XYZ file of C-alpha atoms in Angstrom:
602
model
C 16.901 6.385 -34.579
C 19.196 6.365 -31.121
C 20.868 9.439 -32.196
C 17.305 11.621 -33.674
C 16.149 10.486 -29.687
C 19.431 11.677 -28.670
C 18.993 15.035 -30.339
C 15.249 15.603 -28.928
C 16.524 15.229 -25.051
C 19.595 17.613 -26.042
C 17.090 20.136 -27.074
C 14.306 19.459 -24.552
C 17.310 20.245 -22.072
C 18.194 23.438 -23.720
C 15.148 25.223 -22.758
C 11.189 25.314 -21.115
C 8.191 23.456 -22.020
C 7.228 27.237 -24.075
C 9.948 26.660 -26.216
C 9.560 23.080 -26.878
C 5.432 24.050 -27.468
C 6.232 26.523 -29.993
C 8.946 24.375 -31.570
C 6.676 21.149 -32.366
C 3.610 23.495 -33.565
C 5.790 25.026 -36.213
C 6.950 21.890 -36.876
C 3.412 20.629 -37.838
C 1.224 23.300 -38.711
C -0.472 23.537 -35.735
C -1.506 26.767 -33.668
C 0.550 27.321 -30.750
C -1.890 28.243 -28.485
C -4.094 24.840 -29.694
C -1.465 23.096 -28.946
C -1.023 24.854 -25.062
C -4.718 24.463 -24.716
C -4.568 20.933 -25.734
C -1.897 20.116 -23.053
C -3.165 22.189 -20.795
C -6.144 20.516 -20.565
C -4.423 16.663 -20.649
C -1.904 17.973 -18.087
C -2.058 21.463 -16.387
C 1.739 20.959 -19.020
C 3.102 18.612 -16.397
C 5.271 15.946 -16.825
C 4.817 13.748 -13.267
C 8.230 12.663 -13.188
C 7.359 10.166 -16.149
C 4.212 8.451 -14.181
C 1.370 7.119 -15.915
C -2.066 8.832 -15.358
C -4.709 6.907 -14.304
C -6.003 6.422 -18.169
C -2.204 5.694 -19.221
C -1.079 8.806 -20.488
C 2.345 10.287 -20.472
C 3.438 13.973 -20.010
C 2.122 16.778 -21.006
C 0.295 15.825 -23.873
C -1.063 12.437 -22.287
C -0.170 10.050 -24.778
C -2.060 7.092 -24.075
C 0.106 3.699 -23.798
C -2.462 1.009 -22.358
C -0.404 -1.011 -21.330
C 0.337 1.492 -18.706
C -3.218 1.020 -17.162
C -3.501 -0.485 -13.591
C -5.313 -3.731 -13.729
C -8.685 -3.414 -11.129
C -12.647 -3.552 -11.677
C -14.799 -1.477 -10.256
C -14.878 -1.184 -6.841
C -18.019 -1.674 -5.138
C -18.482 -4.482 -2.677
C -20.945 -5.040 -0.302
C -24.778 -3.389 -0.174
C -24.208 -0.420 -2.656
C -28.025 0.164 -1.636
C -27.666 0.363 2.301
C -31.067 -0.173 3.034
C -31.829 -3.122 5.842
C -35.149 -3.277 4.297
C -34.004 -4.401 0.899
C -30.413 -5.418 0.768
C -28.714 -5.989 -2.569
C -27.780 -9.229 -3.916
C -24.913 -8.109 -6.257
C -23.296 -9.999 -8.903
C -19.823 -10.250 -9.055
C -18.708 -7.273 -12.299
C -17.271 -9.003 -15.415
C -13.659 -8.431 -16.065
C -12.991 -4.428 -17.125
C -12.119 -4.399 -21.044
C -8.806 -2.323 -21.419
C -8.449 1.015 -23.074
C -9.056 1.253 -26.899
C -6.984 4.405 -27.275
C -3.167 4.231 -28.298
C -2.378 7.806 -28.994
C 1.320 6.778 -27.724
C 2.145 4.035 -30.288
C 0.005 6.560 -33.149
C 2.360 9.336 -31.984
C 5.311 6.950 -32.787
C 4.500 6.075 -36.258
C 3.416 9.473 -37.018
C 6.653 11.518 -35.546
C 9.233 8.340 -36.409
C 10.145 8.634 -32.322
C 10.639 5.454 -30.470
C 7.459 5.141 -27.651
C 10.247 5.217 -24.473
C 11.419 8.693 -25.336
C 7.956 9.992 -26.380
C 6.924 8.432 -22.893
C 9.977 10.490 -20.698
C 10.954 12.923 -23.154
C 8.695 16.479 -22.689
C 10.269 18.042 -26.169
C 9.163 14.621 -28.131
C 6.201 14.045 -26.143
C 4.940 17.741 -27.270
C 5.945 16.755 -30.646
C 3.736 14.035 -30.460
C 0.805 15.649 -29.727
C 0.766 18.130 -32.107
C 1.858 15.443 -34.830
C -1.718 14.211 -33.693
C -3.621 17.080 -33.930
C -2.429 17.964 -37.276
C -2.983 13.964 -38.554
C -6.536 14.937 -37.461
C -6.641 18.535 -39.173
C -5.651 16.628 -42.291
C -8.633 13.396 -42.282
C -10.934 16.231 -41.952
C -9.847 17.743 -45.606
C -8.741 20.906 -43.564
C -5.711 22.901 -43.684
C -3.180 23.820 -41.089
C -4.566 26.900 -40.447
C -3.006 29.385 -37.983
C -6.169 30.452 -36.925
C -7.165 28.496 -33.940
C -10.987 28.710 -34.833
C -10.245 26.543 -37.414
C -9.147 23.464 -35.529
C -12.765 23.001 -33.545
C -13.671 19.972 -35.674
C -10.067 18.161 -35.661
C -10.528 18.587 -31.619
C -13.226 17.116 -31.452
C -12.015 13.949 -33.560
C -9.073 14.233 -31.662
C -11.115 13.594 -28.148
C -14.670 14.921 -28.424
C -16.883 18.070 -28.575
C -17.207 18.645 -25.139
C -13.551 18.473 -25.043
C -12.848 20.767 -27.937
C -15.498 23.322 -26.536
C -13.141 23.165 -22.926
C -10.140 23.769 -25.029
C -11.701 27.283 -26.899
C -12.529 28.349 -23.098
C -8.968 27.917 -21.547
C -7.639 30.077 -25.062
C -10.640 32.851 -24.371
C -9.431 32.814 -20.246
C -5.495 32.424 -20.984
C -3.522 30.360 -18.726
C -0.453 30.473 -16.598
C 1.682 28.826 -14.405
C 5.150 26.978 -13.293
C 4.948 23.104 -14.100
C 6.221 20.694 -11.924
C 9.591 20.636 -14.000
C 10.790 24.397 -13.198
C 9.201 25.725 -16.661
C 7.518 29.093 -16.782
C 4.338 28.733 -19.455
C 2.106 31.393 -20.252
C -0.825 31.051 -22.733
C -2.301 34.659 -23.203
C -6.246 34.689 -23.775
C -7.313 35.054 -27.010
C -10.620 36.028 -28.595
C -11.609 33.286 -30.141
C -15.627 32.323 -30.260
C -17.424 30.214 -26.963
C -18.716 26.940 -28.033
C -21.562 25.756 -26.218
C -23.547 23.329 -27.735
C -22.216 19.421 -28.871
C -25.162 18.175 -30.544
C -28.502 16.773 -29.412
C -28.131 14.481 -26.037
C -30.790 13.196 -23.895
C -28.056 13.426 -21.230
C -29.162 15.792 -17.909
C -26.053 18.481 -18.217
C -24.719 21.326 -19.312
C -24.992 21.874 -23.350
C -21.144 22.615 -23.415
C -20.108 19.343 -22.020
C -21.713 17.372 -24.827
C -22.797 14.420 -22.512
C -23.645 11.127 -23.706
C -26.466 8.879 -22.566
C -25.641 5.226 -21.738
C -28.195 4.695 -19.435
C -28.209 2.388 -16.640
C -30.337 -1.522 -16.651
C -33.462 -0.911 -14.912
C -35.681 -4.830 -15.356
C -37.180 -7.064 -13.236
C -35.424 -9.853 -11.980
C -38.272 -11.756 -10.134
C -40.918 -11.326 -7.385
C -39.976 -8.507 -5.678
C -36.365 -8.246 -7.221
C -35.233 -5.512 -9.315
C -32.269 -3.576 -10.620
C -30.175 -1.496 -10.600
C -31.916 1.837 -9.389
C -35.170 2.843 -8.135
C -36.962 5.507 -10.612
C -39.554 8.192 -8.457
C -42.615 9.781 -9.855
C -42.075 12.569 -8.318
C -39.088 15.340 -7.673
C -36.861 14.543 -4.946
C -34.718 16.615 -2.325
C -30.828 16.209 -3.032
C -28.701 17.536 -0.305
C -25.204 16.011 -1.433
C -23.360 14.902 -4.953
C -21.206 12.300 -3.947
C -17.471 12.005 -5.867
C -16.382 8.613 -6.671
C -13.397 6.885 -8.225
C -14.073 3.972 -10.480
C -11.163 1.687 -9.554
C -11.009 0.600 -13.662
C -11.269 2.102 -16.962
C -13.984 3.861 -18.807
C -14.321 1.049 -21.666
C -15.404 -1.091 -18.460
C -18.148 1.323 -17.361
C -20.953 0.300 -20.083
C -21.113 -3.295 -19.135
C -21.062 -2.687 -15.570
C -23.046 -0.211 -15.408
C -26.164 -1.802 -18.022
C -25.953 -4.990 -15.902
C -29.298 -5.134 -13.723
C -27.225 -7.200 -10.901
C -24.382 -4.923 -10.350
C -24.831 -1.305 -8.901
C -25.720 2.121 -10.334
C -24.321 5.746 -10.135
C -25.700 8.977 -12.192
C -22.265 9.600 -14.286
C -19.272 8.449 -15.101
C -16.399 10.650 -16.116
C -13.409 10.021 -18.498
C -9.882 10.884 -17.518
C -8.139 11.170 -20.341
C -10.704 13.798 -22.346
C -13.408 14.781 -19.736
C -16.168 13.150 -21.346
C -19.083 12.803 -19.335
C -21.848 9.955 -19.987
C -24.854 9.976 -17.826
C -26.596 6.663 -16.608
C -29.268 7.453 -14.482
C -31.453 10.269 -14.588
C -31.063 12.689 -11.309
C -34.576 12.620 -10.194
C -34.025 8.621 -9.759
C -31.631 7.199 -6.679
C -28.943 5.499 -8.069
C -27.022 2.347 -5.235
C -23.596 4.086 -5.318
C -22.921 5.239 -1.753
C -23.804 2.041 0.819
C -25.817 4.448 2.814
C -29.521 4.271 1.747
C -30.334 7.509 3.555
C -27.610 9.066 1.621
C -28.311 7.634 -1.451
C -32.346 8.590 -1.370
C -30.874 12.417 -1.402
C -27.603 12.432 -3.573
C -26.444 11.913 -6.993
C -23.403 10.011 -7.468
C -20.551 10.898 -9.749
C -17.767 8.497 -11.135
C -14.308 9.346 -11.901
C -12.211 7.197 -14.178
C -9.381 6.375 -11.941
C -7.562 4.909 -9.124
C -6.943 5.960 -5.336
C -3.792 4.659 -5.053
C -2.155 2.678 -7.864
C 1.308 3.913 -8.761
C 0.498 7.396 -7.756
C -1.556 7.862 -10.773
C -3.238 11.581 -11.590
C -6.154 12.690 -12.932
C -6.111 15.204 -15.847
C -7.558 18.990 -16.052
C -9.915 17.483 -18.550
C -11.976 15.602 -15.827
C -11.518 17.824 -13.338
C -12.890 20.917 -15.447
C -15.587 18.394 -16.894
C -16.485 17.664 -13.097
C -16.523 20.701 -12.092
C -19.160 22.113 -14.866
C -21.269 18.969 -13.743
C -21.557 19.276 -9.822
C -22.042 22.981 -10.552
C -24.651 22.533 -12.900
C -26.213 20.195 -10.805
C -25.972 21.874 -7.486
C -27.641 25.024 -9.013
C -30.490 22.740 -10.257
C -31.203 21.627 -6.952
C -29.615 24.157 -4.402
C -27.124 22.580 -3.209
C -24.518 24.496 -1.426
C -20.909 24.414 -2.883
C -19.098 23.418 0.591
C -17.329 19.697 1.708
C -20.374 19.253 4.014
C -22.507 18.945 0.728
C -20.340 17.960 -2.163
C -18.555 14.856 -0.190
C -16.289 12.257 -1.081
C -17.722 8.522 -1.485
C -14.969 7.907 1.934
C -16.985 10.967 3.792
C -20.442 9.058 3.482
C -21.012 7.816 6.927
C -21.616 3.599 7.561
C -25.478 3.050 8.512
C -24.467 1.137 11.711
C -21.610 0.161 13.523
C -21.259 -3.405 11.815
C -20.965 -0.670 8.356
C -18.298 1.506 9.350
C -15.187 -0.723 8.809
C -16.351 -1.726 4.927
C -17.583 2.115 4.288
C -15.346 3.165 1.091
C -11.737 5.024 0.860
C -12.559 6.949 -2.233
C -11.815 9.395 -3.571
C -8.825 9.403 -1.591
C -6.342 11.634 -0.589
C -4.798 12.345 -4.091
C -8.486 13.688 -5.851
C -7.639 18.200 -5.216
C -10.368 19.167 -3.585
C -8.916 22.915 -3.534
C -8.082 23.004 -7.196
C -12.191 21.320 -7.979
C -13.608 23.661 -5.611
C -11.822 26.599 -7.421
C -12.933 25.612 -10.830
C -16.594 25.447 -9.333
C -16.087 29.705 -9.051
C -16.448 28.629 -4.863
C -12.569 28.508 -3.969
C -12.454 27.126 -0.254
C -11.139 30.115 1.820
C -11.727 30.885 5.558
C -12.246 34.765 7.315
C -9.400 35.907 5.584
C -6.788 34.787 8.786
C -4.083 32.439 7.829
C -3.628 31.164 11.419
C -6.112 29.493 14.230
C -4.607 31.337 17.499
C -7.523 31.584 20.442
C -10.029 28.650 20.833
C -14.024 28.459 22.624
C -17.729 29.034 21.284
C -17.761 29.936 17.815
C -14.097 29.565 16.974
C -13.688 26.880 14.255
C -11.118 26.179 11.254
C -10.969 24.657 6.893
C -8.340 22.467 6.659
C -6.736 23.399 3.484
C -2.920 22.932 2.286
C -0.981 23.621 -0.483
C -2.026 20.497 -3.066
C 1.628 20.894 -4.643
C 3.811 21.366 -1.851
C 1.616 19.621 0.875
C 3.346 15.993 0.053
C 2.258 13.856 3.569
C 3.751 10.402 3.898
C 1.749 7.335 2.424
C 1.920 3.613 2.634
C -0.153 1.179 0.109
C 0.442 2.284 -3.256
C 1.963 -0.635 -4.336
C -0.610 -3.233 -3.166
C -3.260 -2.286 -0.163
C -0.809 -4.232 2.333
C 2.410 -2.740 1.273
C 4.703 -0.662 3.727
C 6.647 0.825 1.112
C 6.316 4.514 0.741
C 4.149 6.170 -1.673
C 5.836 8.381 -4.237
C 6.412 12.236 -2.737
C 3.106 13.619 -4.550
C 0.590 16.619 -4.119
C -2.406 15.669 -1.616
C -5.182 16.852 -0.172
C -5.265 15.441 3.408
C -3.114 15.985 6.917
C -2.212 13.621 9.386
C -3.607 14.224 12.792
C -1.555 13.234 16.073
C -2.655 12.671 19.612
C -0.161 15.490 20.629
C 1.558 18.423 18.706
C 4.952 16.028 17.787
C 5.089 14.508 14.497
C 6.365 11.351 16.307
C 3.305 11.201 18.370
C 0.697 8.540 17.725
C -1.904 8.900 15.354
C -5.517 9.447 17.097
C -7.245 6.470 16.710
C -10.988 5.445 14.834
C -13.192 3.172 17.119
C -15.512 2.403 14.359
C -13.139 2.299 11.095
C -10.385 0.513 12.570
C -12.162 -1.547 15.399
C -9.136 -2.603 18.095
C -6.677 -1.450 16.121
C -4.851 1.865 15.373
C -4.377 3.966 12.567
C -1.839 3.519 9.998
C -0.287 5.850 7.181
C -1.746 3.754 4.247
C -3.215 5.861 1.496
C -6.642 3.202 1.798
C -6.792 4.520 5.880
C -8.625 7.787 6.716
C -8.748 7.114 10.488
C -7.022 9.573 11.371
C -6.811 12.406 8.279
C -9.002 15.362 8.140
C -8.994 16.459 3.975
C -9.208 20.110 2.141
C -12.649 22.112 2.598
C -13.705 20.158 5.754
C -14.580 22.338 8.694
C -13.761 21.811 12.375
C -14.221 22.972 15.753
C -10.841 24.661 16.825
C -9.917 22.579 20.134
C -6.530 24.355 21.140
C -2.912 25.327 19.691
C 0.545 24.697 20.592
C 3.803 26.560 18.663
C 3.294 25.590 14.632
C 0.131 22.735 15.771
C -3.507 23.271 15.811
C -5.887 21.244 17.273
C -9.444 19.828 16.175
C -12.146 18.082 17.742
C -12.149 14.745 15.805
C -14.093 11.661 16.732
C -14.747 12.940 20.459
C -10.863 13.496 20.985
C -8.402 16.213 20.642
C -6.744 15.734 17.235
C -3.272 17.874 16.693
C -1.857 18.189 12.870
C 0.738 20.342 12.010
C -0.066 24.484 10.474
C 3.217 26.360 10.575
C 2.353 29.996 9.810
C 4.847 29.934 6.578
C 2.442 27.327 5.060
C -0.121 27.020 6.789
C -2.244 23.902 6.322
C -5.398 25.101 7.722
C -7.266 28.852 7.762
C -9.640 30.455 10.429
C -13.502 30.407 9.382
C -16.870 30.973 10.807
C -19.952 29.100 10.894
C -22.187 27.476 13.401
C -21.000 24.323 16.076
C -23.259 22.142 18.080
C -21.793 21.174 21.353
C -23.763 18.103 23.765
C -25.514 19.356 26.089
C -25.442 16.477 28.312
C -22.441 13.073 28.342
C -22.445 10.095 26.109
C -24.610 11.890 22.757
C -25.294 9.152 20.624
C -24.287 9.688 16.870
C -26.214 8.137 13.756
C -25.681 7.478 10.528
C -28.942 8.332 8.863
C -31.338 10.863 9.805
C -34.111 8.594 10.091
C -37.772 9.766 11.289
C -39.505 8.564 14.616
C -41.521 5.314 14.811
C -44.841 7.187 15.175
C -44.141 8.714 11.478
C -44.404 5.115 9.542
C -47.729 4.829 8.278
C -49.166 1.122 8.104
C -47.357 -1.021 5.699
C -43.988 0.202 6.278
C -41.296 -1.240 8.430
C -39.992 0.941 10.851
C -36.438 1.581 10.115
C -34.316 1.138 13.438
C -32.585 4.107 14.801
C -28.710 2.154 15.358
C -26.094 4.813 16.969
C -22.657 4.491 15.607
C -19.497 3.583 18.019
C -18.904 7.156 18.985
C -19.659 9.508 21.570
C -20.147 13.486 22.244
C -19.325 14.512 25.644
C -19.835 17.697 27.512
C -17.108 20.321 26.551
C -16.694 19.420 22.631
C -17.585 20.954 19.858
C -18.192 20.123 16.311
C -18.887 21.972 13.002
C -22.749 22.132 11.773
C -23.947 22.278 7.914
C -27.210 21.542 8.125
C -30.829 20.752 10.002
C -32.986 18.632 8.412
C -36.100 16.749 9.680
C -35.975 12.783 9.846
C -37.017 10.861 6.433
C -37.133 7.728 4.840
C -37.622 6.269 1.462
C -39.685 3.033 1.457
C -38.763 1.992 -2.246
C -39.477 -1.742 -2.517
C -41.369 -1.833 -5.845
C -40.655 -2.300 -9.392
C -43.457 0.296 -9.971
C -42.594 3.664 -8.773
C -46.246 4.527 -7.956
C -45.728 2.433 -4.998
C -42.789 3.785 -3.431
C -43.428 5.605 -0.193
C -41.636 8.650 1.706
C -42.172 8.623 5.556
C -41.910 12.224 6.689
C -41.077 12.786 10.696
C -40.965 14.973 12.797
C -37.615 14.600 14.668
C -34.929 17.014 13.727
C -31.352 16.207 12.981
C -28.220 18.262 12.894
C -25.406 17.358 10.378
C -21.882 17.655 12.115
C -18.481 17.104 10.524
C -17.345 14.461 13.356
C -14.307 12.885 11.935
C -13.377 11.937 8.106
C -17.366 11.151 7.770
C -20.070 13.598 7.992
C -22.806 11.945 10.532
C -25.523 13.128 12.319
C -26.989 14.294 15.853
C -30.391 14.846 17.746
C -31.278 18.661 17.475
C -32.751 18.034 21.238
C -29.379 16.584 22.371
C -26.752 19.524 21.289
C -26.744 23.166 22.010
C -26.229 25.190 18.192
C -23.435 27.931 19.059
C -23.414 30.954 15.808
């Protein structure tokens, strides 16, 4: 066995991932370009330096070890809800179960490979998954055809249908690219049939992605206690879907999420194969994002994985499956494709000051913002200028790096209190400084980090502005731009040979008098609350807008409030006001301003 092992990494050495592709297809029957679609789809044919995903898979064909899983439940703490009115009384979450699948250990009895080299080895590991994919051609009674059309039904067994229709549309759009071990792959399109459909679903999403519903607890717990969502009668407005991270495996998700004390979200997408299983319908408000405001007008969207464990990735599976979802959804209810509008979980803003510190981290740095955005058919992309010379009225910048080359330094893998180094890995996010040196300090957040600065840990946003978010331009020195960020100057670092940031236009509010107060929620006036309703407070956030700065705008909206207290839906109530609210991009969080107490500059 030692020397068959020793003869797969002598060949995988002896030439690219195209050659070791068409080499373990031939071997087993299996189409070529199947088998490039496959890992395409389970890698982007990467091999991340022999790291785990965050489902457990290994190289480019993702063969699942589960022992390789990070341990961690789901993360919410706190008031999911975020609604004074009603806070939630959650549960603590029951253990997460660990991953059924164990395509790694499979592969091994299947290929006669010992797990460590299918694991490290790309050659074995692509032998592997083919070795799969014919096993599966084979329980189905089917030959090993070389017509790709003909392996539909052992993809599906192999993952699922939604998965096996996302395979047929990378072969009909071709593929192509340089992996992250130096190999040139090319997978020409081929004209093979669309699949769209996966079977009947009472799931909410596109037929393609063959959704399954596992819907969420909704019972009543006692007097005036209920969980986990609140269902409307009627349609609502949605201005935002929300990305999470699950901080624990998929298998966990159907006892967390069918537990009437525990929180809610809409979906919850697998890593490993895309699949996508919806838990609350989207006309109901799910408790996923702390903010109640928020929550009344978003749907919420889980993504198997971790922020920061081991430096784990997510596959092309979930981020294609994603990306068919949020744009299938944001057409549905007109929601722009921009970062003011399809935010991270860590860019929902606290609902007061007490809020901010506990408001969540996720998805983090590491989820490729650029690369979802792209797949949505609404790549981020400025005025066509790479660089940010000239500043005043008007002038305003995306932040947007390089995900493969833009590797920023990271504390807190490990454990959340570590100081060792993160692994050198693609990210999304730049570090901003309080001057244009690298060794200056980083600017500081009053209301995240209360009395204490900003740190490079992965779980720390303080001071990072992230891929799609737009800023006022606030000045430029040499290679360093500036941004107004949290009512300071905020410096990060966009040399003009790759450039971390491009020019773009849109509409800035600036204060028109000192000390603007900033809020949370975008709450209507007292006068608006009919009789029977508490008056929701209107509690400004530790930050202030001075004279002089200026801050990006996405949208105006009039103050509103959902008064859901009731088991019955009938008896939920929606105060409309009159008192308009503009929605700036202040620091990592979106948050919100007084139309009467900024100036809007086109």
């Amino acid at each position: 066995m030692l020397l068959w092992a020793a003869a797969v990494l002598a060949a995988s050495a002896a030439g690219g991932l195209q050659d070791d592709a068409r080499a373990a297809a031939a071997e087993y029957g299996v189409p070529e370009s199947v088998l490039l679609g496959v890992s395409y789809l389970e890698s982007r044919w990467d091999s991340h330096g022999g790291r785990p995903s965050v489902s457990g898979g290994y190289g480019p064909m993702h063969l699942v070890d589960a022992a390789a899983v990070p341990k961690g439940g789901h993360h919410h703490v706190g008031d999911p809800r975020g609604d004074g009115a009603r806070p939630m009384r959650m549960a603590a979450p029951l253990p997460p179960a660990r991953p059924a699948e164990q395509t790694l250990q499979r592969a091994a009895r299947l290929t006669g490979l010992p797990p460590d080299v299918l694991r490290r080895d790309r050659a074995a590991n692509l032998r592997g998954g083919a070795a799969l994919l014919a096993d599966e051609q084979r329980r189905l009674g089917a030959p090993l055809s070389s017509d790709p059309v003909a392996w539909h039904g052992a993809l599906t067994r192999y993952a699922n249908a939604g998965f096996a229709n996302e395979v047929f549309e990378v072969l009909r759009e071709g593929a192509g690219r340089r992996t992250d071990d130096g190999s040139l792959v090319r997978l020409p399109a081929t004209p093979v049939p669309a699949f769209r459909t996966g079977g009947a679903t009472a799931a909410e999403c596109p037929s393609e992605l063959a959704c399954e519903w596992m819907p969420a607890a909704y019972e009543r717990l006692g007097k005036g206690d209920y969980g986990n969502h609140d269902r409307l009668g009627s349609k609502r407005r949605v201005d935002y879907i929300v990305i999470h991270d699950t901080e624990g495996t998929f298998r966990g998700i159907p006892t967390l999420v069918k537990n009437p004390r525990y929180v809610s979200w809409h979906y919850t997408i697998r890593s490993r194969d895309g699949h996508v299983a919806q838990h609350v319908r989207t006309n109901d408000v799910a408790w996923h994002a702390g903010n109640w405001d928020v929550n009344s007008r978003s749907i919420g969207i889980e993504h198997e994985g971790y922020l920061a464990k081991g430096g784990t990735w997510y596959t092309e599976a979930m981020y294609r499956s994603s990306a068919d979802l949020v744009r299938h959804l944001a057409d549905k209810y007109g929601v722009p494709l921009d970062r003011a509008h399809i935010i991270g979980h860590d860019n929902v803003p606290g609902t007061t000051a007490k809020t901010v510190p506990g408001m969540h981290e996720d998805p983090g740095p590491y989820w490729d913002w650029a690369r979802f955005f792209a797949l949505m058919g609404a790549p981020i992309q400025g005025d066509g200028e790479s660089g940010s010379e000239g500043e005043g009225e008007g002038t305003s910048v995306i932040i947007n790096p390089d995900y493969a080359t833009h590797q920023p330094t990271f504390t807190g893998c490990v454990s959340k209190t570590s100081a060792k180094l993160c692994k050198p890995q693609g990210a999304a996010s730049v570090w901003l400084h309080t001057e244009p040196r690298s060794d200056a300090a980083l600017v500081d957040d009053a209301g995240k980090r209360p009395g204490a600065g900003s740190t490079f840990s992965v779980y720390d946003h303080s001071a990072r502005a992230t891929a799609g978010q737009r800023y006022a331009l606030a000045g430029t020195s040499g290679e360093w731009t500036a941004i107004w960020y949290l009512g300071q100057k905020a410096w990060f670092q966009n040399p003009p040979s790759s450039p971390t940031a491009v020019r773009a236009n849109g509409p800035l509010v600036t204060p028109i008098t000192d000390k603007v107060k900033v809020y949370g929620r975008a709450y209507p006036e007292r006068s608006a609350y009919p009789s029977g309703v508490r008056y929701q407070e209107h509690a400004p956030l530790p930050y202030t807008l001075r004279k002089g700065q200026y801050y990006s705008l996405a949208q105006t909206l009039k103050g509103s409030y959902l008064a859901a207290g009731s088991y019955n839906p009938a008896k939920h109530v929606t105060v409309r006001g009159k008192l308009r609210y503009h929605q700036i991009q202040l620091g990592h969080r979106v948050m919100f301003v007084r139309a009467d107490d900024v100036r809007v500059i086109s």
